Amino acid sequence: GQQVQQSPASLVLQEGENAELQCNFSSTATRLQWFYQHPGGRLVSLFYNPSGTKHTGRLTSTTVTNERRSSLHISSSQTTDSGTYFCANYGNEKITFGAGTKLTIKP
Amino acid sequence: ETAVFQTPNYHVTQVGNEVSFNCKQTLGHDTMYWYKQDSKKLLKIMFSYNNKQLIVNETVPRRFSPQSSDKAHLNLRIKSVEPEDSAVYLCASSYGRGEVFFGKGTRLTVV
């Protein structure tokens, strides 16, 4: 079945630093989506990005389809960015999630 | 703004009881999903429906059964809950293979 690998598993940064989250997937049927889940909260879609680069505020997502990878960049991180970030990809009629990256931003 | 609505938010029940969770989406989507998120935050697909038709049925215990009355509703029933069923159950929807939107989840605790 499809595999979705995220790295790092956890990341601790000081406020103001940039964060880089990686996602690698095995399926070529790309429907790549990045989600954010704050503690106790629901999954919020950050980007639906099957290919190319998308920006919103301090967030940038880049998906390179033929290399089966995607990244999420957070610039000038803030304490409110703390939480778990998931990437997910589509294949075999279902969406498979990575294990997530737990991001902690210290003040 | 939430467009995928789940009820209840929380539910505590005893082993062996039956529970039902409701999910409704107001986005006009044709595909709905149930996911289970365990204590390690791993997300696993359970079921997927497209226009009321079951298209994904992962290997879940038979005590779990989805119910879809129309493409805007997808409920989940669990007969005779077990302690390992304690988790957060997340409902989601999409239009075909497009962007997926999630509800807030239902946290089930089995005591």
CSV table of N, CA, C and O in Angstrom, one decimal, chain A residues 22-89:
chain,number,residue,atom,x,y,z
A,22,GLN,N,9.3,17.9,6.2
A,22,GLN,CA,9.4,17.1,5.0
A,22,GLN,C,8.4,16.0,5.0
A,22,GLN,O,8.0,15.5,6.0
A,23,CYS,N,8.0,15.7,3.7
A,23,CYS,CA,7.0,14.6,3.5
A,23,CYS,C,7.5,13.9,2.2
A,23,CYS,O,7.7,14.5,1.2
A,24,ASN,N,7.6,12.5,2.3
A,24,ASN,CA,7.9,11.7,1.2
A,24,ASN,C,6.8,10.7,1.0
A,24,ASN,O,6.3,10.1,2.0
A,25,PHE,N,6.4,10.4,-0.2
A,25,PHE,CA,5.3,9.5,-0.4
A,25,PHE,C,5.7,8.5,-1.6
A,25,PHE,O,6.5,8.8,-2.4
A,26,SER,N,5.0,7.4,-1.5
A,26,SER,CA,5.4,6.3,-2.5
A,26,SER,C,4.5,6.3,-3.7
A,26,SER,O,4.9,5.8,-4.7
A,27,SER,N,3.3,6.9,-3.6
A,27,SER,CA,2.3,6.8,-4.7
A,27,SER,C,2.5,7.9,-5.7
A,27,SER,O,2.8,9.1,-5.3
A,28,THR,N,2.4,7.6,-6.9
A,28,THR,CA,2.5,8.7,-7.9
A,28,THR,C,1.2,9.5,-8.1
A,28,THR,O,1.2,10.5,-8.7
A,29,ALA,N,0.1,8.9,-7.6
A,29,ALA,CA,-1.2,9.6,-7.7
A,29,ALA,C,-1.2,10.7,-6.6
A,29,ALA,O,-1.7,10.5,-5.5
A,30,THR,N,-0.7,11.9,-6.9
A,30,THR,CA,-0.5,12.9,-5.9
A,30,THR,C,-1.7,13.7,-5.6
A,30,THR,O,-2.3,14.4,-6.6
A,31,ARG,N,-2.2,13.8,-4.5
A,31,ARG,CA,-3.2,14.7,-4.0
A,31,ARG,C,-2.8,15.2,-2.7
A,31,ARG,O,-3.4,14.9,-1.6
A,32,LEU,N,-1.6,15.8,-2.7
A,32,LEU,CA,-0.9,16.1,-1.4
A,32,LEU,C,-1.6,17.2,-0.7
A,32,LEU,O,-2.0,18.2,-1.2
A,33,GLN,N,-1.8,17.0,0.6
A,33,GLN,CA,-2.4,18.0,1.5
A,33,GLN,C,-1.7,18.1,2.8
A,33,GLN,O,-1.3,17.0,3.3
A,34,TRP,N,-1.5,19.3,3.3
A,34,TRP,CA,-0.9,19.5,4.6
A,34,TRP,C,-2.0,20.0,5.6
A,34,TRP,O,-2.8,20.8,5.2
A,35,PHE,N,-1.9,19.4,6.8
A,35,PHE,CA,-2.8,19.7,7.8
A,35,PHE,C,-2.1,20.2,9.1
A,35,PHE,O,-1.0,19.8,9.3
A,36,TYR,N,-2.8,21.0,9.9
A,36,TYR,CA,-2.3,21.4,11.2
A,36,TYR,C,-3.3,20.9,12.2
A,36,TYR,O,-4.6,21.1,12.0
A,37,GLN,N,-2.8,20.4,13.3
A,37,GLN,CA,-3.7,20.0,14.4
A,37,GLN,C,-3.1,20.5,15.7
A,37,GLN,O,-2.0,20.0,16.1
A,38,HIS,N,-3.7,21.5,16.3
A,38,HIS,CA,-3.2,22.0,17.6
A,38,HIS,C,-3.7,21.0,18.7
A,38,HIS,O,-4.7,20.3,18.5
A,39,PRO,N,-3.1,21.1,19.9
A,39,PRO,CA,-3.5,20.1,20.9
A,39,PRO,C,-5.0,20.1,21.2
A,39,PRO,O,-5.6,21.1,21.5
A,40,GLY,N,-5.6,19.0,21.1
A,40,GLY,CA,-7.0,18.8,21.3
A,40,GLY,C,-7.9,19.4,20.2
A,40,GLY,O,-9.1,19.4,20.4
A,41,GLY,N,-7.3,19.8,19.1
A,41,GLY,CA,-8.1,20.5,18.1
A,41,GLY,C,-8.3,19.6,16.9
A,41,GLY,O,-7.8,18.5,16.7
A,42,ARG,N,-9.1,20.1,16.0
A,42,ARG,CA,-9.4,19.3,14.7
A,42,ARG,C,-8.3,19.6,13.7
A,42,ARG,O,-7.5,20.5,13.8
A,43,LEU,N,-8.3,18.8,12.7
A,43,LEU,CA,-7.4,18.9,11.6
A,43,LEU,C,-7.8,20.1,10.7
A,43,LEU,O,-8.9,20.1,10.1
A,44,VAL,N,-6.9,21.0,10.5
A,44,VAL,CA,-7.2,22.2,9.7
A,44,VAL,C,-6.3,22.1,8.4
A,44,VAL,O,-5.1,21.9,8.5
A,45,SER,N,-6.9,22.2,7.3
A,45,SER,CA,-6.2,22.1,6.0
A,45,SER,C,-5.4,23.4,5.9
A,45,SER,O,-5.9,24.5,5.9
A,46,LEU,N,-4.1,23.2,5.6
A,46,LEU,CA,-3.2,24.3,5.4
A,46,LEU,C,-3.0,24.5,3.9
A,46,LEU,O,-3.1,25.7,3.4
A,47,PHE,N,-2.7,23.4,3.2
A,47,PHE,CA,-2.5,23.5,1.7
A,47,PHE,C,-3.0,22.2,1.1
A,47,PHE,O,-2.8,21.1,1.6
A,48,TYR,N,-3.6,22.4,0.0
A,48,TYR,CA,-3.9,21.3,-1.0
A,48,TYR,C,-3.0,21.6,-2.1
A,48,TYR,O,-3.2,22.6,-2.9
A,49,ASN,N,-1.9,20.8,-2.2
A,49,ASN,CA,-0.8,21.2,-3.1
A,49,ASN,C,-0.3,20.0,-3.9
A,49,ASN,O,0.8,19.4,-3.5
A,50,PRO,N,-1.0,19.5,-4.9
A,50,PRO,CA,-0.5,18.3,-5.7
A,50,PRO,C,0.8,18.6,-6.4
A,50,PRO,O,1.5,17.6,-6.6
A,51,SER,N,1.1,19.8,-6.7
A,51,SER,CA,2.4,20.1,-7.4
A,51,SER,C,2.7,21.6,-7.3
A,51,SER,O,1.8,22.4,-7.2
A,52,GLY,N,4.0,21.9,-7.3
A,52,GLY,CA,4.4,23.3,-7.4
A,52,GLY,C,4.5,23.9,-6.0
A,52,GLY,O,4.6,23.2,-5.0
A,53,THR,N,4.5,25.2,-5.9
A,53,THR,CA,4.6,26.0,-4.7
A,53,THR,C,3.4,26.9,-4.4
A,53,THR,O,2.9,27.5,-5.3
A,54,LYS,N,3.0,26.8,-3.1
A,54,LYS,CA,1.9,27.7,-2.7
A,54,LYS,C,2.3,28.4,-1.4
A,54,LYS,O,3.1,27.9,-0.6
A,55,HIS,N,1.8,29.6,-1.3
A,55,HIS,CA,2.1,30.5,-0.1
A,55,HIS,C,0.9,30.9,0.5
A,55,HIS,O,-0.1,31.2,-0.1
A,56,THR,N,0.9,31.0,1.8
A,56,THR,CA,-0.1,31.7,2.6
A,56,THR,C,0.5,32.3,3.8
A,56,THR,O,1.0,31.5,4.7
A,57,GLY,N,0.6,33.6,4.0
A,57,GLY,CA,1.2,34.2,5.1
A,57,GLY,C,2.6,33.8,5.3
A,57,GLY,O,3.4,33.9,4.3
A,58,ARG,N,3.0,33.2,6.4
A,58,ARG,CA,4.3,32.8,6.7
A,58,ARG,C,4.6,31.3,6.2
A,58,ARG,O,5.7,30.8,6.5
A,59,LEU,N,3.6,30.7,5.7
A,59,LEU,CA,3.7,29.3,5.3
A,59,LEU,C,3.9,29.2,3.8
A,59,LEU,O,3.3,29.9,3.0
A,60,THR,N,4.8,28.2,3.4
A,60,THR,CA,5.0,27.9,2.0
A,60,THR,C,5.1,26.4,1.9
A,60,THR,O,5.8,25.7,2.6
A,61,SER,N,4.4,25.9,0.9
A,61,SER,CA,4.4,24.4,0.6
A,61,SER,C,4.9,24.2,-0.8
A,61,SER,O,4.5,24.9,-1.7
A,62,THR,N,5.9,23.3,-0.9
A,62,THR,CA,6.4,23.0,-2.2
A,62,THR,C,6.3,21.5,-2.4
A,62,THR,O,6.8,20.7,-1.6
A,63,THR,N,5.7,21.1,-3.5
A,63,THR,CA,5.6,19.6,-3.9
A,63,THR,C,6.3,19.4,-5.2
A,63,THR,O,6.0,20.1,-6.2
A,64,VAL,N,7.2,18.4,-5.2
A,64,VAL,CA,7.9,18.0,-6.4
A,64,VAL,C,7.4,16.6,-6.7
A,64,VAL,O,7.8,15.6,-6.2
A,65,THR,N,6.4,16.6,-7.6
A,65,THR,CA,5.7,15.3,-7.9
A,65,THR,C,6.6,14.2,-8.3
A,65,THR,O,6.5,13.1,-7.8
A,66,ASN,N,7.4,14.4,-9.3
A,66,ASN,CA,8.2,13.3,-9.9
A,66,ASN,C,9.3,12.8,-8.9
A,66,ASN,O,9.9,11.8,-9.1
A,67,GLU,N,9.6,13.6,-7.8
A,67,GLU,CA,10.5,13.2,-6.8
A,67,GLU,C,9.7,12.7,-5.6
A,67,GLU,O,10.3,12.3,-4.6
A,68,ARG,N,8.4,12.7,-5.6
A,68,ARG,CA,7.5,12.2,-4.6
A,68,ARG,C,7.9,12.8,-3.2
A,68,ARG,O,8.0,12.0,-2.2
A,69,ARG,N,7.9,14.1,-3.2
A,69,ARG,CA,8.2,14.7,-1.9
A,69,ARG,C,7.5,16.1,-1.9
A,69,ARG,O,7.2,16.7,-2.9
A,70,SER,N,7.3,16.5,-0.6
A,70,SER,CA,6.7,17.8,-0.4
A,70,SER,C,7.3,18.4,0.9
A,70,SER,O,7.7,17.6,1.8
A,71,SER,N,7.3,19.7,1.0
A,71,SER,CA,7.9,20.3,2.2
A,71,SER,C,6.9,21.4,2.6
A,71,SER,O,6.2,22.0,1.8
A,72,LEU,N,7.0,21.7,3.9
A,72,LEU,CA,6.2,22.8,4.5
A,72,LEU,C,7.2,23.7,5.2
A,72,LEU,O,7.9,23.2,6.1
A,73,HIS,N,7.3,25.0,4.8
A,73,HIS,CA,8.2,25.9,5.4
A,73,HIS,C,7.4,26.9,6.2
A,73,HIS,O,6.5,27.5,5.7
A,74,ILE,N,7.9,27.1,7.4
A,74,ILE,CA,7.2,28.1,8.3
A,74,ILE,C,8.3,29.2,8.6
A,74,ILE,O,9.3,28.8,9.2
A,75,SER,N,8.1,30.4,8.2
A,75,SER,CA,9.1,31.4,8.4
A,75,SER,C,8.7,32.2,9.7
A,75,SER,O,7.6,32.3,10.1
A,76,SER,N,9.8,32.7,10.4
A,76,SER,CA,9.6,33.5,11.6
A,76,SER,C,8.6,32.9,12.5
A,76,SER,O,7.5,33.4,12.8
A,77,SER,N,8.9,31.7,13.0
A,77,SER,CA,7.9,30.9,13.8
A,77,SER,C,7.4,31.6,15.0
A,77,SER,O,8.2,32.5,15.6
A,78,GLN,N,6.2,31.3,15.4
A,78,GLN,CA,5.6,31.9,16.6
A,78,GLN,C,5.1,30.8,17.5
A,78,GLN,O,4.9,29.7,17.1
A,79,THR,N,5.0,31.1,18.8
A,79,THR,CA,4.5,30.1,19.7
A,79,THR,C,3.2,29.5,19.3
A,79,THR,O,3.0,28.3,19.6
A,80,THR,N,2.4,30.3,18.7
A,80,THR,CA,1.1,29.7,18.2
A,80,THR,C,1.2,28.8,17.1
A,80,THR,O,0.2,28.1,16.7
A,81,ASP,N,2.4,28.6,16.5
A,81,ASP,CA,2.6,27.6,15.5
A,81,ASP,C,2.7,26.2,16.1
A,81,ASP,O,2.8,25.2,15.3
A,82,SER,N,2.9,26.1,17.4
A,82,SER,CA,3.1,24.8,18.0
A,82,SER,C,1.9,23.9,17.8
A,82,SER,O,0.8,24.4,17.8
A,83,GLY,N,2.2,22.7,17.5
A,83,GLY,CA,1.2,21.7,17.3
A,83,GLY,C,1.8,20.6,16.4
A,83,GLY,O,3.0,20.5,16.2
A,84,THR,N,0.9,19.8,15.9
A,84,THR,CA,1.3,18.7,15.0
A,84,THR,C,0.9,18.9,13.6
A,84,THR,O,-0.3,19.3,13.3
A,85,TYR,N,1.8,18.7,12.7
A,85,TYR,CA,1.6,18.9,11.3
A,85,TYR,C,1.6,17.6,10.5
A,85,TYR,O,2.5,16.8,10.7
A,86,PHE,N,0.6,17.4,9.7
A,86,PHE,CA,0.4,16.1,9.0
A,86,PHE,C,0.5,16.4,7.5
A,86,PHE,O,-0.1,17.4,7.0
A,87,CYS,N,1.1,15.5,6.8
A,87,CYS,CA,0.8,15.5,5.3
A,87,CYS,C,0.1,14.2,5.0
A,87,CYS,O,0.2,13.2,5.7
A,88,ALA,N,-0.6,14.3,3.9
A,88,ALA,CA,-1.5,13.2,3.5
A,88,ALA,C,-1.5,13.1,2.0
A,88,ALA,O,-1.4,14.1,1.3
A,89,ASN,N,-1.5,11.9,1.4
A,89,ASN,CA,-1.6,11.7,0.0
A,89,ASN,C,-2.6,10.7,-0.4
A,89,ASN,O,-3.0,9.9,0.4
